[in-house]
PDB file of C-alpha atoms and ligand atoms in Angstrom:
ATOM      1  CA  MET A   1       0.018   0.383  -0.137  1.00 68.00           C
ATOM      2  CA  ARG A   2       1.478   3.240  -0.880  1.00 79.00           C
ATOM      3  CA  ARG A   3      -0.038   5.301   2.028  1.00 94.00           C
ATOM      4  CA  PRO A   4       1.487   8.739   0.825  1.00 95.00           C
ATOM      5  CA  SER A   5       2.142  11.234   3.598  1.00 97.00           C
ATOM      6  CA  LEU A   6      -0.046  14.161   4.446  1.00 97.00           C
ATOM      7  CA  ASP A   7       0.917  17.092   2.084  1.00 96.00           C
ATOM      8  CA  ALA A   8       1.933  20.109   4.402  1.00 90.00           C
ATOM      9  CA  ALA A   9       1.929  23.062   1.526  1.00 90.00           C
ATOM     10  CA  ARG A  10      -1.897  22.090   1.013  1.00 91.00           C
ATOM     11  CA  LEU A  11      -2.608  22.619   4.566  1.00 93.00           C
ATOM     12  CA  ALA A  12      -0.735  25.620   4.975  1.00 88.00           C
ATOM     13  CA  ALA A  13      -3.567  27.410   3.853  1.00 78.00           C
ATOM     14  CA  LEU A  14      -6.697  26.317   5.476  1.00 82.00           C
ATOM     15  CA  ALA A  15      -9.585  28.435   7.438  1.00 79.00           C
ATOM     16  CA  PRO A  16      -8.373  31.681   8.814  1.00 81.00           C
ATOM     17  CA  GLY A  17      -6.739  31.326  11.945  1.00 86.00           C
ATOM     18  CA  VAL A  18      -5.746  27.498  11.673  1.00 94.00           C
ATOM     19  CA  VAL A  19      -2.449  26.697  11.875  1.00 95.00           C
ATOM     20  CA  ILE A  20      -1.434  22.764  11.506  1.00 96.00           C
ATOM     21  CA  GLU A  21       1.888  21.418  12.810  1.00 96.00           C
ATOM     22  CA  VAL A  22       2.517  18.096  11.139  1.00 97.00           C
ATOM     23  CA  LEU A  23       4.579  15.635  12.850  1.00 98.00           C
ATOM     24  CA  ARG A  24       5.759  12.784  11.422  1.00 97.00           C
ATOM     25  CA  GLU A  25       5.623  10.654  14.718  1.00 98.00           C
ATOM     26  CA  THR A  26       4.640  11.508  17.947  1.00 98.00           C
ATOM     27  CA  THR A  27       3.353   9.974  21.325  1.00 98.00           C
ATOM     28  CA  SER A  28      -0.143  11.687  21.545  1.00 98.00           C
ATOM     29  CA  THR A  29      -1.208  14.350  19.483  1.00 98.00           C
ATOM     30  CA  ASN A  30      -3.261  15.489  22.917  1.00 98.00           C
ATOM     31  CA  ALA A  31      -0.626  15.595  24.743  1.00 98.00           C
ATOM     32  CA  VAL A  32       1.562  17.517  22.115  1.00 98.00           C
ATOM     33  CA  ALA A  33      -1.480  20.180  21.904  1.00 98.00           C
ATOM     34  CA  ALA A  34      -1.805  20.269  25.386  1.00 98.00           C
ATOM     35  CA  GLU A  35       1.754  21.060  25.670  1.00 98.00           C
ATOM     36  CA  ARG A  36       1.150  23.906  22.626  1.00 98.00           C
ATOM     37  CA  ALA A  37      -1.818  25.340  24.604  1.00 98.00           C
ATOM     38  CA  ARG A  38       0.047  25.736  27.907  1.00 98.00           C
ATOM     39  CA  ALA A  39       2.521  27.088  26.390  1.00 98.00           C
ATOM     40  CA  GLY A  40       0.073  29.566  24.885  1.00 97.00           C
ATOM     41  CA  ALA A  41      -0.708  28.888  21.825  1.00 97.00           C
ATOM     42  CA  PRO A  42      -4.005  30.283  20.103  1.00 97.00           C
ATOM     43  CA  GLU A  43      -7.148  28.821  19.713  1.00 96.00           C
ATOM     44  CA  GLY A  44      -7.389  27.175  15.772  1.00 96.00           C
ATOM     45  CA  SER A  45      -4.084  25.655  16.630  1.00 97.00           C
ATOM     46  CA  VAL A  46      -4.044  22.148  15.368  1.00 98.00           C
ATOM     47  CA  VAL A  47      -1.047  19.075  15.638  1.00 98.00           C
ATOM     48  CA  ALA A  48      -1.396  16.100  13.683  1.00 98.00           C
ATOM     49  CA  ALA A  49       0.558  13.534  13.310  1.00 98.00           C
ATOM     50  CA  GLU A  50       1.544  10.385  11.005  1.00 98.00           C
ATOM     51  CA  HIS A  51       1.990   8.112  13.699  1.00 98.00           C
ATOM     52  CA  GLN A  52       1.331   7.744  17.481  1.00 98.00           C
ATOM     53  CA  THR A  53       3.536   5.880  19.592  1.00 98.00           C
ATOM     54  CA  ALA A  54       0.953   6.488  22.629  1.00 98.00           C
ATOM     55  CA  GLY A  55      -2.391   7.503  21.472  1.00 98.00           C
ATOM     56  CA  ARG A  56      -4.744   7.559  24.261  1.00 97.00           C
ATOM     57  CA  GLY A  57      -8.394   6.590  24.396  1.00 96.00           C
ATOM     58  CA  ARG A  58     -11.024   7.712  27.243  1.00 92.00           C
ATOM     59  CA  LEU A  59      -9.830   6.453  30.896  1.00 88.00           C
ATOM     60  CA  ASP A  60      -6.528   5.357  30.198  1.00 89.00           C
ATOM     61  CA  ARG A  61      -7.394   3.345  27.073  1.00 95.00           C
ATOM     62  CA  SER A  62      -5.236   3.235  24.016  1.00 97.00           C
ATOM     63  CA  TRP A  63      -5.894   4.447  20.578  1.00 98.00           C
ATOM     64  CA  ALA A  64      -3.481   2.917  17.794  1.00 97.00           C
ATOM     65  CA  THR A  65      -3.158   2.552  14.197  1.00 98.00           C
ATOM     66  CA  PRO A  66      -0.336   1.877  11.394  1.00 98.00           C
ATOM     67  CA  PRO A  67       1.739   4.846  10.219  1.00 98.00           C
ATOM     68  CA  ARG A  68       0.041   6.984   7.802  1.00 98.00           C
ATOM     69  CA  SER A  69      -2.901   4.401   7.893  1.00 98.00           C
ATOM     70  CA  ALA A  70      -5.250   7.269   9.730  1.00 98.00           C
ATOM     71  CA  LEU A  71      -6.017  10.530  10.554  1.00 98.00           C
ATOM     72  CA  LEU A  72      -4.710  11.603  13.904  1.00 98.00           C
ATOM     73  CA  PHE A  73      -5.090  15.284  15.024  1.00 98.00           C
ATOM     74  CA  SER A  74      -5.899  17.790  17.693  1.00 98.00           C
ATOM     75  CA  VAL A  75      -7.186  21.178  18.151  1.00 98.00           C
ATOM     76  CA  VAL A  76      -6.719  23.465  20.744  1.00 98.00           C
ATOM     77  CA  LEU A  77      -9.863  25.916  21.524  1.00 98.00           C
ATOM     78  CA  ARG A  78     -10.287  28.248  24.357  1.00 98.00           C
ATOM     79  CA  PRO A  79     -14.083  28.321  24.480  1.00 97.00           C
ATOM     80  CA  THR A  80     -15.643  31.343  26.218  1.00 95.00           C
ATOM     81  CA  VAL A  81     -19.095  29.244  26.738  1.00 94.00           C
ATOM     82  CA  PRO A  82     -19.932  28.898  30.404  1.00 93.00           C
ATOM     83  CA  ALA A  83     -18.248  25.763  31.936  1.00 92.00           C
ATOM     84  CA  ALA A  84     -21.500  24.021  32.413  1.00 91.00           C
ATOM     85  CA  VAL A  85     -21.777  23.480  28.276  1.00 93.00           C
ATOM     86  CA  TRP A  86     -18.615  22.749  27.899  1.00 94.00           C
ATOM     87  CA  PRO A  87     -19.014  19.054  28.096  1.00 93.00           C
ATOM     88  CA  TRP A  88     -20.827  19.180  24.857  1.00 95.00           C
ATOM     89  CA  LEU A  89     -17.516  19.586  22.729  1.00 97.00           C
ATOM     90  CA  PRO A  90     -17.210  16.115  22.289  1.00 96.00           C
ATOM     91  CA  LEU A  91     -20.884  15.495  21.392  1.00 97.00           C
ATOM     92  CA  LEU A  92     -20.691  18.416  18.648  1.00 98.00           C
ATOM     93  CA  THR A  93     -17.080  17.419  17.511  1.00 98.00           C
ATOM     94  CA  GLY A  94     -18.676  13.865  17.173  1.00 98.00           C
ATOM     95  CA  TYR A  95     -21.592  15.115  15.199  1.00 98.00           C
ATOM     96  CA  VAL A  96     -19.356  17.151  13.048  1.00 98.00           C
ATOM     97  CA  VAL A  97     -17.597  14.095  11.800  1.00 98.00           C
ATOM     98  CA  ALA A  98     -20.038  11.783  11.046  1.00 98.00           C
ATOM     99  CA  ARG A  99     -21.738  14.527   9.014  1.00 97.00           C
ATOM    100  CA  ALA A 100     -18.604  15.480   7.491  1.00 98.00           C
ATOM    101  CA  LEU A 101     -18.266  11.819   6.543  1.00 98.00           C
ATOM    102  CA  ARG A 102     -21.776  11.691   5.658  1.00 97.00           C
ATOM    103  CA  GLY A 103     -21.283  14.345   3.316  1.00 97.00           C
ATOM    104  CA  ALA A 104     -18.330  12.481   1.518  1.00 96.00           C
ATOM    105  CA  GLY A 105     -20.499   9.692   0.837  1.00 96.00           C
ATOM    106  CA  TYR A 106     -19.895   7.338   3.934  1.00 97.00           C
ATOM    107  CA  ASP A 107     -22.870   6.037   6.370  1.00 96.00           C
ATOM    108  CA  ALA A 108     -21.659   7.216   9.365  1.00 97.00           C
ATOM    109  CA  GLY A 109     -23.636   8.063  12.270  1.00 96.00           C
ATOM    110  CA  THR A 110     -22.382   9.213  16.113  1.00 97.00           C
ATOM    111  CA  LYS A 111     -22.868   6.542  18.580  1.00 96.00           C
ATOM    112  CA  TRP A 112     -23.652   8.381  22.210  1.00 95.00           C
ATOM    113  CA  PRO A 113     -21.159  10.010  23.566  1.00 92.00           C
ATOM    114  CA  ASN A 114     -19.048  10.627  20.326  1.00 90.00           C
ATOM    115  CA  ASP A 115     -17.673   7.246  18.677  1.00 95.00           C
ATOM    116  CA  VAL A 116     -18.107   7.498  14.826  1.00 98.00           C
ATOM    117  CA  LEU A 117     -19.668   4.524  13.353  1.00 98.00           C
ATOM    118  CA  ILE A 118     -20.187   3.124   9.803  1.00 97.00           C
ATOM    119  CA  GLY A 119     -22.620   0.292  10.446  1.00 94.00           C
ATOM    120  CA  ASP A 120     -22.097  -1.226  14.107  1.00 93.00           C
ATOM    121  CA  GLU A 121     -18.375  -0.356  13.658  1.00 97.00           C
ATOM    122  CA  LYS A 122     -16.003   2.230  15.190  1.00 98.00           C
ATOM    123  CA  ILE A 123     -14.424   4.804  12.719  1.00 98.00           C
ATOM    124  CA  ALA A 124     -13.576   7.416  14.784  1.00 98.00           C
ATOM    125  CA  GLY A 125     -13.008   8.289  18.524  1.00 98.00           C
ATOM    126  CA  ILE A 126     -12.794  11.543  20.117  1.00 98.00           C
ATOM    127  CA  LEU A 127     -11.083  12.504  23.088  1.00 98.00           C
ATOM    128  CA  VAL A 128     -11.812  15.739  24.569  1.00 97.00           C
ATOM    129  CA  GLU A 129      -9.296  17.253  27.532  1.00 97.00           C
ATOM    130  CA  ARG A 130      -9.879  20.231  29.525  1.00 97.00           C
ATOM    131  CA  LEU A 131      -6.423  22.003  31.210  1.00 97.00           C
ATOM    132  CA  GLN A 132      -5.762  25.010  32.692  1.00 97.00           C
ATOM    133  CA  THR A 133      -3.114  27.274  31.039  1.00 98.00           C
ATOM    134  CA  PRO A 134      -1.807  30.473  32.049  1.00 97.00           C
ATOM    135  CA  SER A 135      -3.901  32.128  29.742  1.00 94.00           C
ATOM    136  CA  GLY A 136      -6.974  30.561  30.833  1.00 96.00           C
ATOM    137  CA  PRO A 137      -8.780  27.408  30.457  1.00 97.00           C
ATOM    138  CA  ALA A 138      -8.826  25.181  27.200  1.00 98.00           C
ATOM    139  CA  ALA A 139      -9.439  22.499  25.998  1.00 98.00           C
ATOM    140  CA  VAL A 140      -8.030  19.895  23.223  1.00 98.00           C
ATOM    141  CA  VAL A 141     -10.442  17.900  21.019  1.00 98.00           C
ATOM    142  CA  GLY A 142      -8.639  15.096  19.229  1.00 98.00           C
ATOM    143  CA  ILE A 143      -9.588  12.938  16.667  1.00 98.00           C
ATOM    144  CA  GLY A 144      -8.687   9.330  15.592  1.00 98.00           C
ATOM    145  CA  LEU A 145     -10.173   8.740  11.812  1.00 98.00           C
ATOM    146  CA  ASN A 146      -9.472   5.045  10.739  1.00 98.00           C
ATOM    147  CA  VAL A 147      -8.421   5.576   6.981  1.00 98.00           C
ATOM    148  CA  SER A 148      -6.640   2.874   5.555  1.00 98.00           C
ATOM    149  CA  LEU A 149      -6.360   0.455   7.715  1.00 98.00           C
ATOM    150  CA  THR A 150      -6.865  -3.531   6.140  1.00 97.00           C
ATOM    151  CA  PRO A 151      -8.898  -5.731   7.618  1.00 98.00           C
ATOM    152  CA  GLU A 152      -5.435  -7.747   9.407  1.00 98.00           C
ATOM    153  CA  GLU A 153      -4.390  -4.521  10.943  1.00 98.00           C
ATOM    154  CA  LEU A 154      -7.435  -3.784  13.064  1.00 98.00           C
ATOM    155  CA  PRO A 155      -6.694  -3.719  16.495  1.00 97.00           C
ATOM    156  CA  VAL A 156     -10.031  -4.695  17.547  1.00 97.00           C
ATOM    157  CA  PRO A 157     -12.924  -6.369  15.875  1.00 96.00           C
ATOM    158  CA  THR A 158     -14.999  -3.592  16.447  1.00 96.00           C
ATOM    159  CA  ALA A 159     -13.305  -1.028  14.056  1.00 98.00           C
ATOM    160  CA  THR A 160     -13.252  -0.587  10.619  1.00 98.00           C
ATOM    161  CA  SER A 161     -11.579   1.909   8.312  1.00 98.00           C
ATOM    162  CA  LEU A 162     -13.044   4.240   5.217  1.00 98.00           C
ATOM    163  CA  LEU A 163     -10.950   1.706   3.206  1.00 98.00           C
ATOM    164  CA  ILE A 164     -12.735  -0.890   4.743  1.00 98.00           C
ATOM    165  CA  ALA A 165     -16.367   0.656   4.631  1.00 97.00           C
ATOM    166  CA  SER A 166     -15.911   1.467   0.522  1.00 97.00           C
ATOM    167  CA  GLY A 167     -12.974  -0.630  -0.922  1.00 95.00           C
ATOM    168  CA  ALA A 168     -11.271   2.806  -1.986  1.00 95.00           C
ATOM    169  CA  GLU A 169      -8.386   4.675  -0.226  1.00 94.00           C
ATOM    170  CA  PRO A 170      -9.388   8.596   0.202  1.00 95.00           C
ATOM    171  CA  ASP A 171      -6.907  11.388  -0.301  1.00 97.00           C
ATOM    172  CA  ARG A 172      -5.713  12.156   3.692  1.00 98.00           C
ATOM    173  CA  THR A 173      -4.976  15.632   3.018  1.00 97.00           C
ATOM    174  CA  ASP A 174      -8.407  16.248   1.609  1.00 96.00           C
ATOM    175  CA  LEU A 175      -9.806  14.567   4.813  1.00 97.00           C
ATOM    176  CA  LEU A 176      -7.932  17.027   7.088  1.00 97.00           C
ATOM    177  CA  VAL A 177      -9.053  19.969   5.387  1.00 96.00           C
ATOM    178  CA  LEU A 178     -12.634  18.665   5.414  1.00 96.00           C
ATOM    179  CA  LEU A 179     -12.887  17.792   8.707  1.00 97.00           C
ATOM    180  CA  VAL A 180     -10.794  20.690  10.412  1.00 97.00           C
ATOM    181  CA  GLU A 181     -13.023  23.057   8.827  1.00 96.00           C
ATOM    182  CA  ALA A 182     -16.265  21.572   9.220  1.00 97.00           C
ATOM    183  CA  LEU A 183     -15.172  21.565  13.214  1.00 97.00           C
ATOM    184  CA  VAL A 184     -14.196  25.166  13.083  1.00 96.00           C
ATOM    185  CA  GLU A 185     -17.487  26.603  11.099  1.00 96.00           C
ATOM    186  CA  ALA A 186     -19.676  24.423  13.550  1.00 97.00           C
ATOM    187  CA  TYR A 187     -17.605  25.196  16.765  1.00 97.00           C
ATOM    188  CA  ASP A 188     -17.596  29.053  15.919  1.00 96.00           C
ATOM    189  CA  ALA A 189     -21.606  28.538  15.224  1.00 96.00           C
ATOM    190  CA  TRP A 190     -22.088  27.016  18.390  1.00 96.00           C
ATOM    191  CA  GLN A 191     -19.919  29.296  20.515  1.00 94.00           C
ATOM    192  CA  ALA A 192     -21.740  32.314  18.969  1.00 94.00           C
ATOM    193  CA  GLY A 193     -24.778  31.473  18.506  1.00 94.00           C
ATOM    194  CA  GLY A 194     -25.844  31.333  22.437  1.00 92.00           C
ATOM    195  CA  GLU A 195     -28.860  29.439  24.057  1.00 91.00           C
ATOM    196  CA  SER A 196     -30.601  28.810  20.665  1.00 94.00           C
ATOM    197  CA  ALA A 197     -27.591  27.304  18.929  1.00 94.00           C
ATOM    198  CA  ARG A 198     -26.840  24.926  21.923  1.00 92.00           C
ATOM    199  CA  ASP A 199     -31.037  24.286  21.317  1.00 92.00           C
ATOM    200  CA  ARG A 200     -30.122  23.179  17.960  1.00 94.00           C
ATOM    201  CA  LEU A 201     -26.990  21.338  18.463  1.00 95.00           C
ATOM    202  CA  ALA A 202     -29.012  19.255  21.186  1.00 93.00           C
ATOM    203  CA  ALA A 203     -31.903  18.505  18.906  1.00 93.00           C
ATOM    204  CA  SER A 204     -29.999  17.487  15.726  1.00 94.00           C
ATOM    205  CA  TYR A 205     -27.514  15.660  17.751  1.00 95.00           C
ATOM    206  CA  ALA A 206     -30.260  13.829  19.136  1.00 93.00           C
ATOM    207  CA  ALA A 207     -32.214  13.497  15.673  1.00 91.00           C
ATOM    208  CA  ALA A 208     -28.475  11.937  14.079  1.00 92.00           C
ATOM    209  CA  CYS A 209     -27.514   9.617  16.665  1.00 96.00           C
ATOM    210  CA  VAL A 210     -27.700   6.343  15.634  1.00 96.00           C
ATOM    211  CA  THR A 211     -27.715   5.084  19.788  1.00 96.00           C
ATOM    212  CA  VAL A 212     -31.323   6.671  20.466  1.00 96.00           C
ATOM    213  CA  GLY A 213     -33.890   3.985  19.834  1.00 96.00           C
ATOM    214  CA  ARG A 214     -31.657   1.179  20.471  1.00 96.00           C
ATOM    215  CA  ASP A 215     -31.461  -1.398  23.082  1.00 96.00           C
ATOM    216  CA  VAL A 216     -28.494  -0.747  25.240  1.00 96.00           C
ATOM    217  CA  ARG A 217     -26.163  -1.540  28.096  1.00 95.00           C
ATOM    218  CA  VAL A 218     -24.564   1.298  29.898  1.00 93.00           C
ATOM    219  CA  ASP A 219     -21.410   0.597  31.493  1.00 90.00           C
ATOM    220  CA  LEU A 220     -21.545   3.381  34.134  1.00 87.00           C
ATOM    221  CA  PRO A 221     -18.128   5.016  35.839  1.00 84.00           C
ATOM    222  CA  SER A 222     -19.240   3.071  38.785  1.00 86.00           C
ATOM    223  CA  GLY A 223     -18.997  -0.297  37.191  1.00 84.00           C
ATOM    224  CA  ASP A 224     -23.128  -1.026  37.337  1.00 86.00           C
ATOM    225  CA  PRO A 225     -24.328  -1.667  34.015  1.00 90.00           C
ATOM    226  CA  LEU A 226     -27.397  -0.107  33.004  1.00 93.00           C
ATOM    227  CA  THR A 227     -30.011  -2.162  30.546  1.00 95.00           C
ATOM    228  CA  GLY A 228     -33.025  -0.654  28.678  1.00 96.00           C
ATOM    229  CA  ARG A 229     -34.062   1.382  25.614  1.00 97.00           C
ATOM    230  CA  ALA A 230     -32.421   4.764  24.697  1.00 97.00           C
ATOM    231  CA  THR A 231     -35.029   7.344  23.981  1.00 96.00           C
ATOM    232  CA  GLY A 232     -33.052  10.496  23.799  1.00 95.00           C
ATOM    233  CA  VAL A 233     -30.583  12.726  24.621  1.00 95.00           C
ATOM    234  CA  ASP A 234     -31.434  15.394  26.794  1.00 93.00           C
ATOM    235  CA  ARG A 235     -30.227  19.387  26.690  1.00 91.00           C
ATOM    236  CA  ASP A 236     -27.359  18.331  28.927  1.00 92.00           C
ATOM    237  CA  GLY A 237     -26.017  15.719  26.322  1.00 94.00           C
ATOM    238  CA  ARG A 238     -27.006  12.927  28.667  1.00 95.00           C
ATOM    239  CA  LEU A 239     -28.339   9.803  26.854  1.00 96.00           C
ATOM    240  CA  VAL A 240     -31.970   9.221  28.815  1.00 96.00           C
ATOM    241  CA  VAL A 241     -32.318   5.293  29.056  1.00 97.00           C
ATOM    242  CA  ARG A 242     -35.692   3.690  29.884  1.00 97.00           C
ATOM    243  CA  GLY A 243     -35.081   0.334  32.189  1.00 92.00           C
ATOM    244  CA  PRO A 244     -36.675  -1.625  34.287  1.00 88.00           C
ATOM    245  CA  ALA A 245     -36.757   1.368  37.067  1.00 87.00           C
ATOM    246  CA  GLY A 246     -38.092   4.223  34.949  1.00 94.00           C
ATOM    247  CA  GLU A 247     -36.219   6.584  32.942  1.00 96.00           C
ATOM    248  CA  THR A 248     -32.220   7.660  33.819  1.00 94.00           C
ATOM    249  CA  ALA A 249     -30.345  10.586  32.092  1.00 95.00           C
ATOM    250  CA  VAL A 250     -26.857   8.571  31.610  1.00 94.00           C
ATOM    251  CA  GLY A 251     -24.139  11.338  31.896  1.00 91.00           C
ATOM    252  CA  ALA A 252     -20.953   9.365  31.069  1.00 87.00           C
ATOM    253  CA  GLY A 253     -20.338   5.613  30.497  1.00 85.00           C
ATOM    254  CA  ASP A 254     -19.775   3.002  27.687  1.00 87.00           C
ATOM    255  CA  VAL A 255     -22.938   2.255  25.676  1.00 92.00           C
ATOM    256  CA  VAL A 256     -23.127  -1.038  24.013  1.00 91.00           C
ATOM    257  CA  HIS A 257     -25.869  -1.389  21.143  1.00 89.00           C
ATOM    258  CA  VAL A 258     -27.192  -4.685  22.270  1.00 85.00           C
ATOM    259  CA  ARG A 259     -28.865  -6.683  19.240  1.00 71.00           C
ATOM    260  CA  PRO A 260     -31.925  -9.065  20.042  1.00 57.00           C
ATOM    261  CA  THR A 261     -29.628 -11.961  19.882  1.00 51.00           C
ATOM    262  CA  ASP A 262     -26.856 -10.758  22.763  1.00 51.00           C
ATOM    263  CA  ARG A 263     -29.425 -10.835  24.977  1.00 44.00           C
TER     264      ARG A 263
HETATM  265  C1  BT5 B 301     -11.887   7.310  22.100  1.00 77.40           C
HETATM  266  O1  BT5 B 301     -11.391   6.212  23.545  1.00 77.40           O
HETATM  267  O2  BT5 B 301     -12.623   6.699  21.258  1.00 77.40           O
HETATM  268  C2  BT5 B 301     -10.809   7.680  21.725  1.00 77.40           C
HETATM  269  C3  BT5 B 301      -9.846   7.962  20.396  1.00 77.40           C
HETATM  270  C4  BT5 B 301      -9.111   9.190  20.668  1.00 77.40           C
HETATM  271  C5  BT5 B 301      -7.817   9.293  19.563  1.00 77.40           C
HETATM  272  C6  BT5 B 301      -7.296  10.170  19.059  1.00 77.40           C
HETATM  273  S1  BT5 B 301      -6.160  10.100  17.868  1.00 77.40           S
HETATM  274  C7  BT5 B 301      -5.749  11.587  17.956  1.00 77.40           C
HETATM  275  C8  BT5 B 301      -5.545  11.937  19.277  1.00 77.40           C
HETATM  276  N1  BT5 B 301      -4.726  11.934  20.118  1.00 77.40           N
HETATM  277  C9  BT5 B 301      -4.481  10.738  20.859  1.00 77.40           C
HETATM  278  O3  BT5 B 301      -3.283  10.501  22.328  1.00 77.40           O
HETATM  279  N2  BT5 B 301      -5.736  10.648  21.234  1.00 77.40           N
HETATM  280  C10 BT5 B 301      -6.872  11.183  20.621  1.00 77.40           C
HETATM  281  P1  BT5 B 301     -12.185   5.014  23.352  1.00 77.40           P
HETATM  282  O4  BT5 B 301     -13.806   5.256  23.566  1.00 77.40           O
HETATM  283  O5  BT5 B 301     -11.956   4.992  25.195  1.00 77.40           O
HETATM  284  O6  BT5 B 301     -12.065   4.299  23.248  1.00 77.40           O
HETATM  285  C11 BT5 B 301     -10.503   3.293  23.120  1.00 77.40           C
HETATM  286  C12 BT5 B 301     -10.787   2.004  22.892  1.00 77.40           C
HETATM  287  O7  BT5 B 301     -11.076   1.903  21.054  1.00 77.40           O
HETATM  288  C13 BT5 B 301      -9.799   0.840  22.765  1.00 77.40           C
HETATM  289  O8  BT5 B 301      -9.874   0.618  24.117  1.00 77.40           O
HETATM  290  C14 BT5 B 301      -9.791   0.050  21.735  1.00 77.40           C
HETATM  291  O9  BT5 B 301     -10.695  -1.203  22.026  1.00 77.40           O
HETATM  292  C15 BT5 B 301     -10.719   0.784  20.749  1.00 77.40           C
HETATM  293  N3  BT5 B 301      -9.788   1.199  19.594  1.00 77.40           N
HETATM  294  C16 BT5 B 301      -8.283   1.287  19.730  1.00 77.40           C
HETATM  295  N4  BT5 B 301      -7.582   2.017  18.448  1.00 77.40           N
HETATM  296  C17 BT5 B 301      -8.556   1.927  18.080  1.00 77.40           C
HETATM  297  C18 BT5 B 301      -8.876   1.903  16.519  1.00 77.40           C
HETATM  298  N5  BT5 B 301      -8.176   2.777  15.565  1.00 77.40           N
HETATM  299  N6  BT5 B 301     -10.106   1.909  15.601  1.00 77.40           N
HETATM  300  C19 BT5 B 301     -10.966   1.819  16.471  1.00 77.40           C
HETATM  301  N7  BT5 B 301     -11.141   1.203  17.651  1.00 77.40           N
HETATM  302  C20 BT5 B 301      -9.748   1.273  18.395  1.00 77.40           C
END
């Protein structure tokens, strides 16, 4: 497989205010972007890597892809919205990535809270980390998208890649431009639009989230499982699950979409 490198020249002319640094190899783009943010990097600074040696998932899990087979990048944001709505950032990001992929012809959807799936398989993962910096609080939004991994290269059987889903290897530079521009545009509109923009995102997210309407098992941070039917997503971004004890709004946890045969 050819797996060309990202084209730094084409990435130099992105949206106004967006500056991308492309690293051949690093530990984790989220870790590097956090360092840049602490050193004063402005909103819109992006760190991308061709390979990560210590890619991070949530809860200390890892994220693994072969060199140049994926998009791995992290965006520094300095949100001015109230702290209480920051938890929408990962949901906004998953929604935007799925929408951009759908626009590019892939049958992508968001699994609550922020996994992006094609069919029932994970095509992209998102890790948003909040940090304090000398110039105020910041968020690092990290995205990993599997582009040209072959079935043998998938780190877990629940993963997929754009190559596997479509039979073709898209240009990673085009895709990175598409995703960064889509994210910046949606984030700016969400930030500037106040409460009405937040309500619109909540409605659009719930309508597009493939978890809603499914039977689910949620592994709660406490370790307890909650099973039931996902019926919606509330204004705080929580998944509403109707279980044996009524409706519960879940703010964090890992969701398994249960197929009738899994029960
Ligand atoms: C995530 O965590 O899905 C967030 C992943 C974020 C990765 C990006 S890459 C750029 C930036 N820099 C970083 O260091 N991280 C971000 P979570 O929901 O916890 O899922 C992690 C789990 O996904 C792992 O435990 C594996 O089961 C699975 N996994 C690992 N690599 C994968 C891959 N390439 N594709 C699909 N699933 C994967």
